[in-house]
Each structure stands twice: as structure tokens, then as C-alpha cells.
Coordinates of C-alpha atoms in Angstrom, one line a residue:
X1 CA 18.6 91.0 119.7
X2 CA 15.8 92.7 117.4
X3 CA 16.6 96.2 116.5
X4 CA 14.2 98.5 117.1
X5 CA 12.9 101.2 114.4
X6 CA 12.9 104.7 115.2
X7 CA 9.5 105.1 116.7
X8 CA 10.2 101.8 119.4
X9 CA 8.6 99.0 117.2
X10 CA 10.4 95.8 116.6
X11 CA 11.4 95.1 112.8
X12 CA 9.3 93.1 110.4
X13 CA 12.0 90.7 109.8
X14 CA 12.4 89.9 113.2
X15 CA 9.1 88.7 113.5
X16 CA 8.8 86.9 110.3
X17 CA 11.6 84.9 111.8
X18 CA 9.6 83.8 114.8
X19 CA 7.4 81.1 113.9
X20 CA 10.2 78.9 112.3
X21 CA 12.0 78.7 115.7
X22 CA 9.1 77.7 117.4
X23 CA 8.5 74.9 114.8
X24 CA 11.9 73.8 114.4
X25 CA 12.1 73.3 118.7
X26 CA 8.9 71.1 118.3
X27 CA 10.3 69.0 115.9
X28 CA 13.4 68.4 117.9
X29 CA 11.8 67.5 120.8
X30 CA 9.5 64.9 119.1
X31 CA 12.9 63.5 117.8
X32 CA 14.3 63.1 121.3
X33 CA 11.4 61.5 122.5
X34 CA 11.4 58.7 119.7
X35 CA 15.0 58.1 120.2
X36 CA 14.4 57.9 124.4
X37 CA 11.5 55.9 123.4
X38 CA 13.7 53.2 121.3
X39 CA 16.0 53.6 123.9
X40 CA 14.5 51.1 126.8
X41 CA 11.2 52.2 127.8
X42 CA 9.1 51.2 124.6
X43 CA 8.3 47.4 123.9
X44 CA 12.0 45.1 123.6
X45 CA 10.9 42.8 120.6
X46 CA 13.8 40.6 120.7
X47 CA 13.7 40.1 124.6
X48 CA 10.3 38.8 124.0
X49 CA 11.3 36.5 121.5
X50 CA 13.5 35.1 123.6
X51 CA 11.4 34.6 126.1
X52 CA 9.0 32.7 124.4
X53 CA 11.7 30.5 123.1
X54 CA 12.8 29.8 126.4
X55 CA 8.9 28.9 127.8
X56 CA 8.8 26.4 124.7
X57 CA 12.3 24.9 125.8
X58 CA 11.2 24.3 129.3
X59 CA 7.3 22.8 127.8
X60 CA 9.3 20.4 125.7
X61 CA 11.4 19.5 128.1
X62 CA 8.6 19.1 130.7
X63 CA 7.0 16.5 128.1
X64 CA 9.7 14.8 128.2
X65 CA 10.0 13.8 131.7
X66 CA 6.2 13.3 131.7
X67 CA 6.6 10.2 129.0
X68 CA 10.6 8.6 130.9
X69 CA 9.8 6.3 132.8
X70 CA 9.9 7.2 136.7
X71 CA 12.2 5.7 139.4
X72 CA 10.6 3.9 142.5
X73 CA 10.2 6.6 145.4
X74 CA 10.2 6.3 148.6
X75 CA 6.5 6.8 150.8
X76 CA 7.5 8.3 154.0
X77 CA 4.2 5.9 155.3
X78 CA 6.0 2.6 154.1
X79 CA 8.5 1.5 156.9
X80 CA 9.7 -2.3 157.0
X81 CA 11.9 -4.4 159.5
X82 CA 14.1 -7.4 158.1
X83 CA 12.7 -10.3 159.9
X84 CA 14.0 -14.4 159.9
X85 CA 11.7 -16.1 158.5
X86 CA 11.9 -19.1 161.4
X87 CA 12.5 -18.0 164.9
X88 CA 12.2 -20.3 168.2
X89 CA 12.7 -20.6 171.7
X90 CA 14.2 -23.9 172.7
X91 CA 13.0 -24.8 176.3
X92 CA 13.4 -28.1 178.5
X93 CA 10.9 -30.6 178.6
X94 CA 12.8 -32.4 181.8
X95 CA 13.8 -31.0 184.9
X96 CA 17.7 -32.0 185.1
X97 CA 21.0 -30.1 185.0
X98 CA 22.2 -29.2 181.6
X99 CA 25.6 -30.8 181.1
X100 CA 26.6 -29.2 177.5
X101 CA 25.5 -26.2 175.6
X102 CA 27.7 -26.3 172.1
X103 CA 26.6 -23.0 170.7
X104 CA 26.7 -19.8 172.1
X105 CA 25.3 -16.3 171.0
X106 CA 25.8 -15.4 167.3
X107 CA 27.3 -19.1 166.2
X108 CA 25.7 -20.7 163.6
X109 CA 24.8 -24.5 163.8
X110 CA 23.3 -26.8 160.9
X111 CA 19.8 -28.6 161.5
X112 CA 19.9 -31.6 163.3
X113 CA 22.6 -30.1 165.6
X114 CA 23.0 -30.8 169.4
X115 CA 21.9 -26.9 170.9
X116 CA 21.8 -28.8 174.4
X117 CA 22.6 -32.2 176.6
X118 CA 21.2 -32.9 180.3
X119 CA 22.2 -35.0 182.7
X120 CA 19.6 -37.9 182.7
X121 CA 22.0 -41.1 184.9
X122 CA 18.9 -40.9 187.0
X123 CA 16.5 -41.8 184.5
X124 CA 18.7 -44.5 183.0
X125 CA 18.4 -46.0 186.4
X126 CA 14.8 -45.7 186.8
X127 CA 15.0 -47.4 183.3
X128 CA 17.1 -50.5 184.1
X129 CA 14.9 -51.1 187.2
X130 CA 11.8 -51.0 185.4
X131 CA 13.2 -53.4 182.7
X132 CA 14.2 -55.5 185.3
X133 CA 10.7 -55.6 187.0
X134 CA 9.2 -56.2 183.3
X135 CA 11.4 -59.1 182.5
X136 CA 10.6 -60.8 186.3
X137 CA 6.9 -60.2 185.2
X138 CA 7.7 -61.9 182.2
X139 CA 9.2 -64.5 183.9
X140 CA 6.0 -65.0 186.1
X141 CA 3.6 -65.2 183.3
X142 CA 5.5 -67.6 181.4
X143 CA 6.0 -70.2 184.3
X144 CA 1.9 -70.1 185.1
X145 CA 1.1 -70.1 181.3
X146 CA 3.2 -73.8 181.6
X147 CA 1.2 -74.4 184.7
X148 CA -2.0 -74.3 183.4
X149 CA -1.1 -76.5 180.5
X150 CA -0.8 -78.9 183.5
X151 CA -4.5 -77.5 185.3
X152 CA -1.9 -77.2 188.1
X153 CA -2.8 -73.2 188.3
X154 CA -6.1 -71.4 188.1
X155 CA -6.7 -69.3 185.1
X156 CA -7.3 -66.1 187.3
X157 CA -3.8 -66.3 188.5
X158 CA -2.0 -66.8 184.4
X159 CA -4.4 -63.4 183.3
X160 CA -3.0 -61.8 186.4
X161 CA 0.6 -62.6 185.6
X162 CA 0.1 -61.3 181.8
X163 CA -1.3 -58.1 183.3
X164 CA 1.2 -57.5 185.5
X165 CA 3.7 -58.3 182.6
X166 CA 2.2 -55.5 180.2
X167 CA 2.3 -52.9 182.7
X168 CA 6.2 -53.5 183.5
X169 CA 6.7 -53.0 180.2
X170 CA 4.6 -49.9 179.5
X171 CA 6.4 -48.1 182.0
X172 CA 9.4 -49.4 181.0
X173 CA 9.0 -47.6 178.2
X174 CA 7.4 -44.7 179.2
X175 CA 10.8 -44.1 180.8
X176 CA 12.6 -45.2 177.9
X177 CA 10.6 -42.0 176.1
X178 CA 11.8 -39.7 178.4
X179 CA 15.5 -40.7 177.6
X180 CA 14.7 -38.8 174.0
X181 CA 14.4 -35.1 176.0
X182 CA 18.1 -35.7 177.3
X183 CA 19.2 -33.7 174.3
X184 CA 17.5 -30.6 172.1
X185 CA 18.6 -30.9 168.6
X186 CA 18.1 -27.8 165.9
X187 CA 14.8 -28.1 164.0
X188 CA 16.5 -25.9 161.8
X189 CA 19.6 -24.2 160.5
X190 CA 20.2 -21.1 162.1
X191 CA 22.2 -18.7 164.6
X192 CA 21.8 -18.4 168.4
X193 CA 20.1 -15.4 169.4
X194 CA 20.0 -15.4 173.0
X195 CA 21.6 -17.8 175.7
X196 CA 18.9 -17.9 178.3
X197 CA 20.3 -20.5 180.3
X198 CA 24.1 -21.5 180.8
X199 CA 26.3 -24.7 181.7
X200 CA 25.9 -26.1 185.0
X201 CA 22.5 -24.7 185.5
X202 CA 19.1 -27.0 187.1
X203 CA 16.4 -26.6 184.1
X204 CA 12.9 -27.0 184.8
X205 CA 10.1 -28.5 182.9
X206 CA 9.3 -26.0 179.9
X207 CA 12.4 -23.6 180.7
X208 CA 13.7 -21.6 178.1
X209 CA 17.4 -22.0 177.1
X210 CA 17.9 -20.6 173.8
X211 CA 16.2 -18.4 171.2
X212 CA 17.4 -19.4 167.5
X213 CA 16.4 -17.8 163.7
X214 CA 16.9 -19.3 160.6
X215 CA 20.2 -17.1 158.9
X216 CA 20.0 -17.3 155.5
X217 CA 16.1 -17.0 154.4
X218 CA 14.6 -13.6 155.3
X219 CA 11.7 -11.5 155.0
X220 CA 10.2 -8.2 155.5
X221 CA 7.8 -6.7 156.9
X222 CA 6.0 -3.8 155.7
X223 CA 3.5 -1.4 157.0
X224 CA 1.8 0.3 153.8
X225 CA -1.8 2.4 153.9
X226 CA -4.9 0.2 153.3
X227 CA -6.1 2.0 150.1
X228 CA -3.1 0.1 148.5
X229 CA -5.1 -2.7 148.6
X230 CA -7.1 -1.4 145.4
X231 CA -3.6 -2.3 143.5
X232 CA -0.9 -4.4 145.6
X233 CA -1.0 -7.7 145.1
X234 CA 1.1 -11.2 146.1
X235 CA 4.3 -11.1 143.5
X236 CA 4.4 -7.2 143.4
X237 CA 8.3 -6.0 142.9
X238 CA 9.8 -3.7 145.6
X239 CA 12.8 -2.5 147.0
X240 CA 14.0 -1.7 150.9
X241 CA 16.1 0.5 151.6
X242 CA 18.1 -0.7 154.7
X243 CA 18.5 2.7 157.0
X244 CA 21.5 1.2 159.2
X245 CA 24.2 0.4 156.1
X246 CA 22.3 2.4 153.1
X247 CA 22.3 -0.5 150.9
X248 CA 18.8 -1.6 148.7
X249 CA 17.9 -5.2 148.2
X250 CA 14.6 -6.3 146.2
X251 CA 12.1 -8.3 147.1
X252 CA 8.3 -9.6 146.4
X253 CA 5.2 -9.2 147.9
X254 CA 4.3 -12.5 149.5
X255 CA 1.4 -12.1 151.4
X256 CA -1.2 -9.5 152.6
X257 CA -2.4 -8.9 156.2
X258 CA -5.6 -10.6 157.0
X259 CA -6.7 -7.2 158.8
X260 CA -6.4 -3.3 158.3
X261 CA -5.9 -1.5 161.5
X262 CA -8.7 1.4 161.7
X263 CA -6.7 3.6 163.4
X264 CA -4.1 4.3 161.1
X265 CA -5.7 3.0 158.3
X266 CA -2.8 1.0 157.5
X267 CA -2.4 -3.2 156.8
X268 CA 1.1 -5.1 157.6
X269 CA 2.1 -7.2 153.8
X270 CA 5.2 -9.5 153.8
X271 CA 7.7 -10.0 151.4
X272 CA 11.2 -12.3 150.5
X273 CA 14.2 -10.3 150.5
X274 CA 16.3 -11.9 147.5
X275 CA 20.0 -13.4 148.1
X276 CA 22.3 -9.9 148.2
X277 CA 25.8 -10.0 148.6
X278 CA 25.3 -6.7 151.3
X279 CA 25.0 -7.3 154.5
X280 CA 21.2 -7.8 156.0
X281 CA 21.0 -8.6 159.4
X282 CA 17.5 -9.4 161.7
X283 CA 15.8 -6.8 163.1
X284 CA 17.3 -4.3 160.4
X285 CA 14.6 -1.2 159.5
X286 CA 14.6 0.7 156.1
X287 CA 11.7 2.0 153.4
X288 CA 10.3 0.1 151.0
X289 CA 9.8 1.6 147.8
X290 CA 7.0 0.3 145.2
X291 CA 6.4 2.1 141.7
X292 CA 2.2 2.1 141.9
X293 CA 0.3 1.5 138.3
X294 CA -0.7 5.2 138.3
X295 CA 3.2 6.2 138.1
X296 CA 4.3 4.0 135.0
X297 CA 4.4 6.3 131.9
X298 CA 1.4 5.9 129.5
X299 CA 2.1 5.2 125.9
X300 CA 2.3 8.4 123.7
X301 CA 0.1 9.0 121.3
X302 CA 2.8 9.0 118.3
X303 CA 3.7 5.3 120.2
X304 CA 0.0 4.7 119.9
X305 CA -0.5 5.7 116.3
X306 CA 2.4 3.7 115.3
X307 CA 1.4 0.5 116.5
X308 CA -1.9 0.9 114.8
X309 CA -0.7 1.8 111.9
X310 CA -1.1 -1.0 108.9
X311 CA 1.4 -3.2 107.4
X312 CA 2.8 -1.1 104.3
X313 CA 1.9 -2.8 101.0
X314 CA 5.6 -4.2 100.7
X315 CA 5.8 -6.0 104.1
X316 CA 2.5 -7.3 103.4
X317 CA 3.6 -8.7 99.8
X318 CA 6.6 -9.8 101.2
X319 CA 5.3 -11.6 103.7
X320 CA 2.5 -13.5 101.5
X321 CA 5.6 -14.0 99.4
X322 CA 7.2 -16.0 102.2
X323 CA 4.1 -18.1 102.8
X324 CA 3.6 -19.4 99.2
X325 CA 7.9 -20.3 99.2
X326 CA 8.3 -17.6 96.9
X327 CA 10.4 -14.5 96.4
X328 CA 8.7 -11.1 95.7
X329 CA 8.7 -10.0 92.4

């Protein structure tokens, strides 16, 4: 409290004492509001050091995915199917009962194998009758050829006989030929597919009875977009994966479609599917994955520099060194 003087004024030294309290509260308060300052809300040097360490982490590490090589990957576009590479219907060229059917569906059988056997006792018949017609011709012709040595027969009657003669024996064995449909043999080695006919059944002419693939050598099928066809090529590496058991297998690029649909703008390539011990089965679907040119990684430029870089004086001396049969000095 300021004391007063008599006559109600405030003393002197009062107010000399004014203006230093005034300054000394300014000066506090611009002292608070440099330490509130440091505190949090002014700029955080080390945080942003950090962070810029961390950006130039993540940049190197971006480079150095960008030069390791890539893995194949999968196009959502490129679906196959495993397919045999030999498949056949076996049919009936007679009409006859089938008498034996050895293999049934999913057996395997070697080539050369019986797949089925008719009953053909009427066609042997027919055959011994026209053999027996064939050798009475035969018969005829000879006794008027010795006739005619004797002018006891006119010549009309000897051509007659030899005609007779070869046509006995053309349909002798004409029937004879038919003797070779009794049995279907396997073109190839295989498995049975389908039974379409059974035992005991009357075949017709051109029936189907079987449907057979070849078992070991497969292929696949693939249906990849036609601007592939700027870069795929026969002998191009893939690899399928099967969807039903999850296993890959590899494979080349065989052959390229002779057409590209313009629909979908896509075109059907084949390729071998190498020996794999998992198990790939006909009809099997999956996706084939390729690694394209534009994926491999590029050679870096330190790679680049490096394998233009000269011979250093040494390895060139030693090297001369070795061509004249002398060590370097």
C-alpha cells in the first residue's frame, strides 16, 4: 500500500518504484513464452531428422527390390487345362457281337494291346466257302488250259475259266480282310476313359466302344491375350499352377494358335508339361505363370560401368606375360 502525504498525494518513492514492476512482468512473460515455445509447439529438429532418415531407408530399400530379380506372377487372364496329348475313340468297323473287352475304365494297357474281340465264326464261314469256290475255279481253269493243248476246247471257254478263277479268289480275300476287324488293338499306350459299349453287346458298323488318352505325355493348354504375341514365342519357360492339388509343374511353349479370337482378344498356345513326381491328371485346370522381358531386372548402372571398365595394367601384363611363356616381372 502507498502511504499517502498529508495533503492526499501518493509518495515520490512509491512512484519511482512503478516502472520497474512493469518491466520486470514483461520480461517474465517473454521468458514463459520461449520456454512454452521450446516446449512442443516450435519446430522439433530431431523428429525431423529422423524422419528424413527413415524416407532414405525406405528409397534404398525401394532400389533394391527394383534391381532383385522378380518371381513369375500369376495373370488372372492366363487359365490352362492339362490335356493328353493322344486321345481316341475306338469304334467297330463290323457289325458282330463283341465277345471280350480286356480293359475297363481307368486301366492302363500297353500299345499293341487287344481293347476288344468280336465274334466273327460267320465270316470264317463265308471264308472257307469262298476258298472252296476259288480252288473249284482253279480246278476248272487248269483242266481246259490242258484241253486246249489238245485244240479239244475253244479258247473262249480257257479265258472264261481263268476269269472265273480270279474272281474266286478276290473275294476270297476280300473276306479274308475282313477277318483283321475281329479285334481292335491300342494304337497307343494309354488309359481307358470311357466304356461306351460293354460284353455281350451287337456293335454296328462305325460304333463307338471306347475312348482312350495316352497317360504319360501331357500338355497344356493356355489361353493368354493376343498382344503377347509381340514377345511369346515356341521354347518360352512357364509354370502351371494346378488349382485342384496346388502343386506347380513347368513347362514350354510349344506352339502358338493359328488364330486370335476378336472377341476377347485372346489366342490358345500349347505347351509340354515336364515329368513331375505330383500328381497331374487330364482335364486338370490351373494358371500359368510366364515372367515377360519387361519384368527381368535391367543391369545397374555400377554393373554396367564395371563391365566396361578396362583391364587394369597388371592383368593386362600378366596376361601378355602368359602368351609369350613367361612369368611377369
Amino acid at each position: 500500500m502507498s502511504e499517502e502525504t498529508g495533503d492526499g498525494t501518493p509518495d515520490i518513492e512509491e512512484k519511482s518504484k512503478a516502472p520497474w514492476l512493469w518491466g520486470g512482468g514483461i520480461a517474465l512473460a517473454a521468458a514463459i513464452g520461449v520456454g512454452v515455445a521450446s516446449s512442443g509447439d516450435g519446430p522439433n529438429w530431431s523428429s525431423n531428422e529422423a524422419a528424413r532418415g527413415t524416407t532414405e531407408e525406405k528409397a534404398a530399400e525401394t532400389a533394391e527390390a527394383e534391381v532383385k530379380k522378380p518371381e513369375p506372377r500369376p495373370d488372372p487372364d492366363v487359365r490352362g487345362v492339362i490335356k493328353p496329348k493322344q486321345e481316341s475313340t475306338v469304334a467297330s468297323r463290323m457289325t458282330a457281337r463283341i465277345t471280350s473287352m480286356p480293359f475297363g475304365k481307368g486301366q492302363s494297357f500297353r500299345r499293341g494291346a487287344l481293347l476288344a474281340k468280336f465274334d466273327c465264326s460267320a465270316i470264317r464261314a463265308e471264308l472257307k466257302a469262298a476258298q472252296a469256290a476259288a480252288n473249284a475255279y482253279n480246278v476248272t481253269y487248269k483242266t481246259n488250259v490242258e484241253l486246249d493243248q489238245y485244240e479239244a476246247i475253244g479258247k473262249n471257254e480257257v479265258a472264261v475259266a481263268k476269269a472265273n478263277l480270279g474272281k474266286a479268289n478276290a473275294e476270297a480275300n476280300a473276306i479274308k480282310a475282313n477277318l483283321t476287324d475281329c479285334a481292335v488293338y491300342a494304337p497307343f499306350s494309354g488309359t481307358v476313359v470311357e466304356e461306351i459299349a460293354g460284353r455281350g453287346e451287337i456293335a454296328a458298323s462305325g460304333q463307338p466302344l471306347l475312348t482312350i488318352q495316352s497317360g504319360g505325355d501331357l500338355e497344356v493348354e493356355l489361353i493368354v491375350p493376343s498382344n503377347w504375341l509381340t514377345w511369346l514365342r515356341p521354347g518360352a519357360d512357364f509354370t502351371f499352377k494346378i488349382d485342384e492339388t496346388g502343386a506347380d509343374v513347368t513347362g514350354q511353349i510349344t506352339r502358338l494358335g493359328a488364330s486370335v479370337d476378336p472377341v476377347s482378344k485372346t489366342i490358345r498356345v500349347t505347351g509340354n508339361v515336364d515329368k513331375t513326381e505330383s500328381l497331374v491328371l487330364p482335364g486338370m485346370s490351373g494358371t500359368g505363370l510366364f515372367v515377360k522381358p519387361s519384368d527381368k531386372p535391367a543391369q545397374s548402372a555400377a554393373e554396367k560401368a564395371s563391365s566396361a571398365a578396362p583391364a587394369k595394367p597388371e592383368a593386362a601384363k600378366s596376361e601378355a606375360a602368359k602368351a609369350d611363356g613367361r612369368q611377369p616381372s
